[in-house]
Coordinates of C-alpha atoms in Angstrom, one line a residue:
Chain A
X22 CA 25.2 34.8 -8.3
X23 CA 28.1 34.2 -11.0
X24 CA 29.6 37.2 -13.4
X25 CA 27.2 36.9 -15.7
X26 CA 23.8 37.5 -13.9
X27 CA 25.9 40.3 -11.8
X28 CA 26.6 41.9 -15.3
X29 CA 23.0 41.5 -15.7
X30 CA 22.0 43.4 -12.9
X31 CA 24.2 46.0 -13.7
X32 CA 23.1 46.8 -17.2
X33 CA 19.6 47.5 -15.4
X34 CA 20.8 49.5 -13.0
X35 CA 22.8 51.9 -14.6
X36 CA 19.7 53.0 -16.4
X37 CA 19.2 54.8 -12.7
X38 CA 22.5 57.0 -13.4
X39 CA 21.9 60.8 -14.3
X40 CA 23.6 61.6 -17.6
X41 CA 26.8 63.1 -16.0
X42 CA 27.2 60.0 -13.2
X43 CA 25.9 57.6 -16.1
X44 CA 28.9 59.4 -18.0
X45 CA 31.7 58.9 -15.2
X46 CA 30.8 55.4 -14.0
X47 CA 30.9 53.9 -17.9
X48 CA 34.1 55.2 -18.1
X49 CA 35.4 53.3 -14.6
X50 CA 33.7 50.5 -15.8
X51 CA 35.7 49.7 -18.9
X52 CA 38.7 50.8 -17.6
X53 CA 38.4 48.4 -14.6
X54 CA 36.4 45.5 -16.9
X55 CA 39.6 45.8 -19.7
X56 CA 42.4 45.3 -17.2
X57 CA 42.8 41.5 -18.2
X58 CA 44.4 38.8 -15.8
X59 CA 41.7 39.7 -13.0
X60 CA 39.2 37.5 -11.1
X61 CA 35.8 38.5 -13.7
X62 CA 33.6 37.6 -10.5
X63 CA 35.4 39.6 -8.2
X64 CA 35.5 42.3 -10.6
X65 CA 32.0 42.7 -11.9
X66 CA 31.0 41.7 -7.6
X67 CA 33.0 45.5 -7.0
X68 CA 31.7 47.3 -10.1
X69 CA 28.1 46.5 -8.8
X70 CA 29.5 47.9 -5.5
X71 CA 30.5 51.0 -6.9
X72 CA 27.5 51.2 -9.1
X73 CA 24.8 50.8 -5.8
X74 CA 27.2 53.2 -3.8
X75 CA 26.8 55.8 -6.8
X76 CA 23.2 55.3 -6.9
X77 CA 22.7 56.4 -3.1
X78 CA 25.0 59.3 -3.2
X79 CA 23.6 61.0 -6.6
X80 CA 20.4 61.0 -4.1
X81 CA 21.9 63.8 -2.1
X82 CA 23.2 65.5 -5.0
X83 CA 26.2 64.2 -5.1
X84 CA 28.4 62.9 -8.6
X85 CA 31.2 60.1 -9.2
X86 CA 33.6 62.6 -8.4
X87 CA 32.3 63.3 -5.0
X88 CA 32.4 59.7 -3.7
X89 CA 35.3 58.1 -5.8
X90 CA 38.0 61.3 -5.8
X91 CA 38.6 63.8 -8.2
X92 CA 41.4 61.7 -9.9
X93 CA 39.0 58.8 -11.3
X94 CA 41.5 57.0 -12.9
X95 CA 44.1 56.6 -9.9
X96 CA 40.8 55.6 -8.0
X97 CA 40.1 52.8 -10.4
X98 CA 43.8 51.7 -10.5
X99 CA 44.1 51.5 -6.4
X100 CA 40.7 49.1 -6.8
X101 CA 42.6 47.4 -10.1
X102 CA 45.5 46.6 -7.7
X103 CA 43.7 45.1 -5.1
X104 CA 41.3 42.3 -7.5
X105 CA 42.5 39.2 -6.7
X106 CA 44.2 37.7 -10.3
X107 CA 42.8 34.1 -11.0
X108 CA 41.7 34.9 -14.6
X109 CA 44.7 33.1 -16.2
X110 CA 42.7 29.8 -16.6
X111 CA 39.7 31.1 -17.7
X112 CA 41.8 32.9 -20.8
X113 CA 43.4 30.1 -21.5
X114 CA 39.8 28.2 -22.1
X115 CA 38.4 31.4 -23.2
X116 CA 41.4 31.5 -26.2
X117 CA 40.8 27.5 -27.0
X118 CA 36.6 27.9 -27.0
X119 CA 37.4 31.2 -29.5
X120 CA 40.1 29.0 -31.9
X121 CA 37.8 25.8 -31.8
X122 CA 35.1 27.9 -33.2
X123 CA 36.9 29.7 -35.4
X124 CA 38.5 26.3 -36.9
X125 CA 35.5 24.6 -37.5
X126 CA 33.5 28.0 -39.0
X127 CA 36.2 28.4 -41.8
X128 CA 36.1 24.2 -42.0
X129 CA 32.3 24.2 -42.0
X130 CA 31.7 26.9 -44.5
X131 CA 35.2 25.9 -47.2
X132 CA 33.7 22.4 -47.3
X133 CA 30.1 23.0 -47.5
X134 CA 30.9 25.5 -50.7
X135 CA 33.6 24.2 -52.2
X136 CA 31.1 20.7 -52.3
X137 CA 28.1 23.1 -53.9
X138 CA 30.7 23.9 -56.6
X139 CA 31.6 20.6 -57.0
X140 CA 28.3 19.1 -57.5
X141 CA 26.6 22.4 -59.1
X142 CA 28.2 23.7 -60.9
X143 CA 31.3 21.0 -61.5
X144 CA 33.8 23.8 -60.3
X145 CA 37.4 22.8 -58.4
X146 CA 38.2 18.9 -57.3
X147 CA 36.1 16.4 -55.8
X148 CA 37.5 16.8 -52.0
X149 CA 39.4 19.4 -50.4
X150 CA 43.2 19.4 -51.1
X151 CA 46.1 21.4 -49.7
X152 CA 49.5 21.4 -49.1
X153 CA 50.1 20.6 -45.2
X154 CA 53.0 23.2 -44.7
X155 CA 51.2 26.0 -46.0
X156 CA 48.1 25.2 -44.5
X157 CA 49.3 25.2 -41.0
X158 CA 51.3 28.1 -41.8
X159 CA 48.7 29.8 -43.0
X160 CA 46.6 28.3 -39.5
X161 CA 49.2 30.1 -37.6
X162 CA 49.9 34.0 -38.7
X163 CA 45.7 34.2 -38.5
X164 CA 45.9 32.9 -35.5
X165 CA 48.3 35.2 -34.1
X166 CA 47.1 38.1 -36.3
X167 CA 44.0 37.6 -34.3
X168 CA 45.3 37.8 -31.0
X169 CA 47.4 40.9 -31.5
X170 CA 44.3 42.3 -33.4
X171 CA 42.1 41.5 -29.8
X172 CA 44.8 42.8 -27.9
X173 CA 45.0 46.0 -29.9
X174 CA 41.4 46.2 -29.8
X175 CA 41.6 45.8 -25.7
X176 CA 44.0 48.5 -25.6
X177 CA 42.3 51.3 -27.9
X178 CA 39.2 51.1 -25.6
X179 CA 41.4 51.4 -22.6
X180 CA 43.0 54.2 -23.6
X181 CA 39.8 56.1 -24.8
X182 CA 38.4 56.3 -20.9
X183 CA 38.8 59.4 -18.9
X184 CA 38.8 61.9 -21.8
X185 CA 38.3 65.5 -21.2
X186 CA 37.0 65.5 -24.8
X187 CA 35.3 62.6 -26.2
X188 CA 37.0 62.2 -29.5
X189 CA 34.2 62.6 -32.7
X190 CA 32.0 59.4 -33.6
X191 CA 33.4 59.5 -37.1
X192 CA 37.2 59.1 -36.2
X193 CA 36.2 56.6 -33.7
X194 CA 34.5 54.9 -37.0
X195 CA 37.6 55.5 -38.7
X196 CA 39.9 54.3 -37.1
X197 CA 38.0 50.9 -36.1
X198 CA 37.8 50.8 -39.6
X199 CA 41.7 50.7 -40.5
X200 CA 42.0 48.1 -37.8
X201 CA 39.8 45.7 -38.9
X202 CA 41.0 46.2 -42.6
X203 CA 44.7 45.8 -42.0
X204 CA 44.0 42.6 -40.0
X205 CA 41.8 41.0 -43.0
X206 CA 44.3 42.6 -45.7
X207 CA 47.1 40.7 -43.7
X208 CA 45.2 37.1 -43.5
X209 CA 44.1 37.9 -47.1
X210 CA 48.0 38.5 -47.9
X211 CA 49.1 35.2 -46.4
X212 CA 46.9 33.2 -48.9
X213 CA 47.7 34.9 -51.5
X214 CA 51.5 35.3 -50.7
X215 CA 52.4 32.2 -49.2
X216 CA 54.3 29.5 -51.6
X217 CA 53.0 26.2 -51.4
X218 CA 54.9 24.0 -49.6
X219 CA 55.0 20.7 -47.4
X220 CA 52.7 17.2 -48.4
X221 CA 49.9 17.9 -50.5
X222 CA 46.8 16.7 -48.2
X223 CA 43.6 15.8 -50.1
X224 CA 40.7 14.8 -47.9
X225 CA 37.0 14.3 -49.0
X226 CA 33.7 16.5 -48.2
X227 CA 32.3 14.3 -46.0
X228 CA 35.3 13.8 -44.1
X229 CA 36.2 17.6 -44.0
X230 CA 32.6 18.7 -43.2
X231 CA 31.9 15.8 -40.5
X232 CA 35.6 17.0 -39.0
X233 CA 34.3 20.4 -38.6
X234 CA 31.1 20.0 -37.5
X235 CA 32.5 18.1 -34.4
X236 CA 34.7 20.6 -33.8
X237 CA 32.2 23.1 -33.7
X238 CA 30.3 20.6 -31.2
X239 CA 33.5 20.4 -29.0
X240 CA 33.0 24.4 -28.8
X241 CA 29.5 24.4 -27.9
X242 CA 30.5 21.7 -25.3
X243 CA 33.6 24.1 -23.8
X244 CA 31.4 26.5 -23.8
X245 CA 28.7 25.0 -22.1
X246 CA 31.3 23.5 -19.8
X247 CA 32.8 26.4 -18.9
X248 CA 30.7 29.2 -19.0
X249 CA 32.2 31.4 -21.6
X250 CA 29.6 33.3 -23.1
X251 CA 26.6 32.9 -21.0
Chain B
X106 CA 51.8 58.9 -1.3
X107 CA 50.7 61.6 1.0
X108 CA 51.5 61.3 5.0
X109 CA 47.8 61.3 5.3
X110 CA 46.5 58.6 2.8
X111 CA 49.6 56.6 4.9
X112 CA 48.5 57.0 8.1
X113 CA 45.4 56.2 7.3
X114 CA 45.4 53.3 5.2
X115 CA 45.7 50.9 8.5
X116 CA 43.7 52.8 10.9
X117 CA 40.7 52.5 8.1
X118 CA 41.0 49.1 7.5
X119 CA 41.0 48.3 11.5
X120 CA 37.8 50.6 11.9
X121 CA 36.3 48.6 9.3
X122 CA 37.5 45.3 10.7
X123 CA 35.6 46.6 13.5
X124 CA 32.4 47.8 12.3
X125 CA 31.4 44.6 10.4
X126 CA 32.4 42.6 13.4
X127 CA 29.4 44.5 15.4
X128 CA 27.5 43.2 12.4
X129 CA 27.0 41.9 8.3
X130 CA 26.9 45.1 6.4
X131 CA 27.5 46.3 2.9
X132 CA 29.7 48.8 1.5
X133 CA 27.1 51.8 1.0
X134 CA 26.0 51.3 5.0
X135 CA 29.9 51.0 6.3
X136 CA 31.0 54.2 4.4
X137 CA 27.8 56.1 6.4
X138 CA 28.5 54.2 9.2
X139 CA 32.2 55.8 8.9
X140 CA 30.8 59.0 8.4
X141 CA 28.5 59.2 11.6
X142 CA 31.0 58.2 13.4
X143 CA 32.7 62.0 12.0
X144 CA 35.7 59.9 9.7
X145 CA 33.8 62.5 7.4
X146 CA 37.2 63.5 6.0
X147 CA 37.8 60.0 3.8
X148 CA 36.4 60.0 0.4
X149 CA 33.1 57.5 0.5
X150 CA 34.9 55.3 -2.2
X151 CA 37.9 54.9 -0.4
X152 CA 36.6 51.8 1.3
X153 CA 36.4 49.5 -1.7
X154 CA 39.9 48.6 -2.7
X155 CA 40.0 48.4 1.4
X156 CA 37.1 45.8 0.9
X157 CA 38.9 44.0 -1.3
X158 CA 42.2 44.0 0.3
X159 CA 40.5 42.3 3.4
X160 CA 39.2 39.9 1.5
X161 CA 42.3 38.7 -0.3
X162 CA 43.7 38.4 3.4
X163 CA 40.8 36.2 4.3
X164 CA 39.7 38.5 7.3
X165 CA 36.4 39.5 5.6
X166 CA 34.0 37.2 3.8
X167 CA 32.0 39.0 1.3
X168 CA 28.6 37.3 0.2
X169 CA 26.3 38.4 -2.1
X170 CA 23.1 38.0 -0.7
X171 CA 19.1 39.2 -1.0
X172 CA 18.5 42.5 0.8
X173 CA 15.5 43.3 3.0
X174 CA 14.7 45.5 0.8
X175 CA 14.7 42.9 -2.3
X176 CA 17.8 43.5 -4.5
X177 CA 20.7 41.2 -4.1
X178 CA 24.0 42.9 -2.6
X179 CA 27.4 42.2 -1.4
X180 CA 27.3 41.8 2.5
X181 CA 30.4 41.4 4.6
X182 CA 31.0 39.6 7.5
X183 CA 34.3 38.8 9.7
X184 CA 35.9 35.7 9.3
X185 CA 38.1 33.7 12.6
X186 CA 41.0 35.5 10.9
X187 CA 39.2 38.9 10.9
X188 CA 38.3 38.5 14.6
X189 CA 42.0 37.6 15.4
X190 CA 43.1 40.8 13.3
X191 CA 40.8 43.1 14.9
X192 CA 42.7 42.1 18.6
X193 CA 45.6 42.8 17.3
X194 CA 44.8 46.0 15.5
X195 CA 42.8 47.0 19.0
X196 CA 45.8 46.3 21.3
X197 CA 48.8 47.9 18.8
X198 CA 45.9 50.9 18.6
X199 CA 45.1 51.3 22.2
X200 CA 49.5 50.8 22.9
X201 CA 49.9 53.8 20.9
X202 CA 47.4 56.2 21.1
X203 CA 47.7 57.6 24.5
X204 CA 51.3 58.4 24.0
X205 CA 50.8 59.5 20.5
X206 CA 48.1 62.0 22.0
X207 CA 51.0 63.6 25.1
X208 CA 53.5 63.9 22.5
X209 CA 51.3 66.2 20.3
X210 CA 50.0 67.9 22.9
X211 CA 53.6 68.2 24.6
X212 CA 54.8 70.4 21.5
X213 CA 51.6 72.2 21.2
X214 CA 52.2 73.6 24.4
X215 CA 55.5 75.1 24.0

């Protein structure tokens, strides 16, 4: 059984949860599920574990707190500790598969319109041209805008477990909101901010088109490969 | 970390050693296997990160495997390792509880 089917298996079963366990246990589970750097199998293997155990025990009446101590946190933070860690490679892969895609999205869908304009409606040059500095300047600050955005987004959920109060769906909204807006406003910037500088490239449709469609083959193939989303 | 929690962090993980070596068993049935056998003071979830630690060490193999009741679960069973850690756990056990036992007693009395 890999990570994913046991994942699986979980989402069914934690329909069985009454509304106060149900309420605990999600909260263990993305604490546990965000701490990055962990074995996923051996992860999801203990949060099925802890799921089954709940199950029995909320048969004799008894709730999340009962079985895994009244401190729920420190509880899932002693099981943190002792996951094995072998998750390095399969971030590595994981951050490759999610860049690959990306590339060959923004390739894909700037060379399939910019060639509509072209031919419909005789907007822009015939072929896409850039200058290579800015480009792979440009490449770079999204890139790493999108990895701190992840990160951030990682870290938010974290801290929102084990909440007396669970804060209002409309701030939650909110501030999701402003996250996702100062990461497009700052790729947004960078085009419109950076000077041009560095060889100006010019390479036709076909050749920009065909280039990202095999990149977005080689990330179907990674992930096929390796797993990542299935 | 409290004197208890200490105390019993190695004493747990050697009546665990022991109760899957009399047997594959999952986490659910060992914490009530615990329990019978009146360890009714540790918390039921205490034995997973345990669970986990053994398996790191390689004294536990952990499989998930069909039920005989149909779901699929996580059964544990001893590896050579485990069997050589339970000996040793058994002997350093058996060395000091006798003594521990006269010395409480020995300042009950008084």
């Amino acid at each position: 059984m890999n990570a994913k089917e046991i994942i699986k298996l979980n989402n069914e079963k934690r329909k069985q949860l009454t509304e106060e366990n149900e309420y605990y246990y999600s909260d263990m589970l993305v604490y546990i599920r965000t701490c990055a750097n962990k074995s996923e199998q051996q992860t999801e293997e203990v949060l099925l574990e802890l799921l089954e155990h709940l199950l029995k025990a909320q048969e004799q009446g008894k709730t999340a707190k009962d079985v895994f101590g009244k401190d729920l946190r420190a509880y899932c933070d002693e099981v943190i500790e002792e996951i094995p860690g072998e998750r390095t490679l399969k971030n590595v892969t994981f951050g490759i598969y999610l860049v690959v895609n990306l590339i060959s999205i923004v390739m894909l869908s700037v060379g399939i319109i910019s060639y509509a304009m072209h031919t419909l409606f005789d907007l822009g040059p015939n072929g896409i041209i850039f200058p290579l500095g800015t480009g792979l300047v440009i490449i770079l600050i999204s890139l790493a805008s999108l990895s701190i955005w992840v990160i951030a987004i990682f870290k938010w959920i974290k801290h929102s477990t084990f909440k007396a109060k669970k804060p209002k769906k409309w701030t939650e909204f909110f501030r999701l909101w402003l996250m996702c807006v100062v990461f497009i406003g700052i790729i947004v910037a960078t085009f419109i901010l950076m000077p041009e500088f560095g060889m100006r490239i010019t390479i036709s449709f076909t050749t920009f088109i065909i280039l990202g469609i095999l990149l977005y083959i080689t990330s179907i193939l990674l992930n096929k490969k390796f797993r990542i989303t299935k | 970390m409290s004197q208890r929690s200490q105390l019993l962090k190695g004493i747990l993980e050697g009546c665990i050693l022991s109760i899957i070596k009399q047997g594959p068993t999952y986490g659910y049935e060992l914490s009530m296997k615990l329990q019978e056998f009146g360890l009714s003071d540790v918390s039921e979830g205490s034995i997973y990160p345990i669970l986990l630690r053994l398996q790191k060490e390689k004294l536990i193999i952990g499989e998930m495997k069909k039920s005989p009741t149909g779901p699929k679960r996580k059964y544990y069973q001893l590896s050579l390792a485990g069997d050589d850690a339970l000996d040793e756990f058994t002997h350093h056990w058996n060395a000091i509880k006798a003594p521990v036992d006269r010395i409480i007693e020995r300042s009950n009395d008084k």
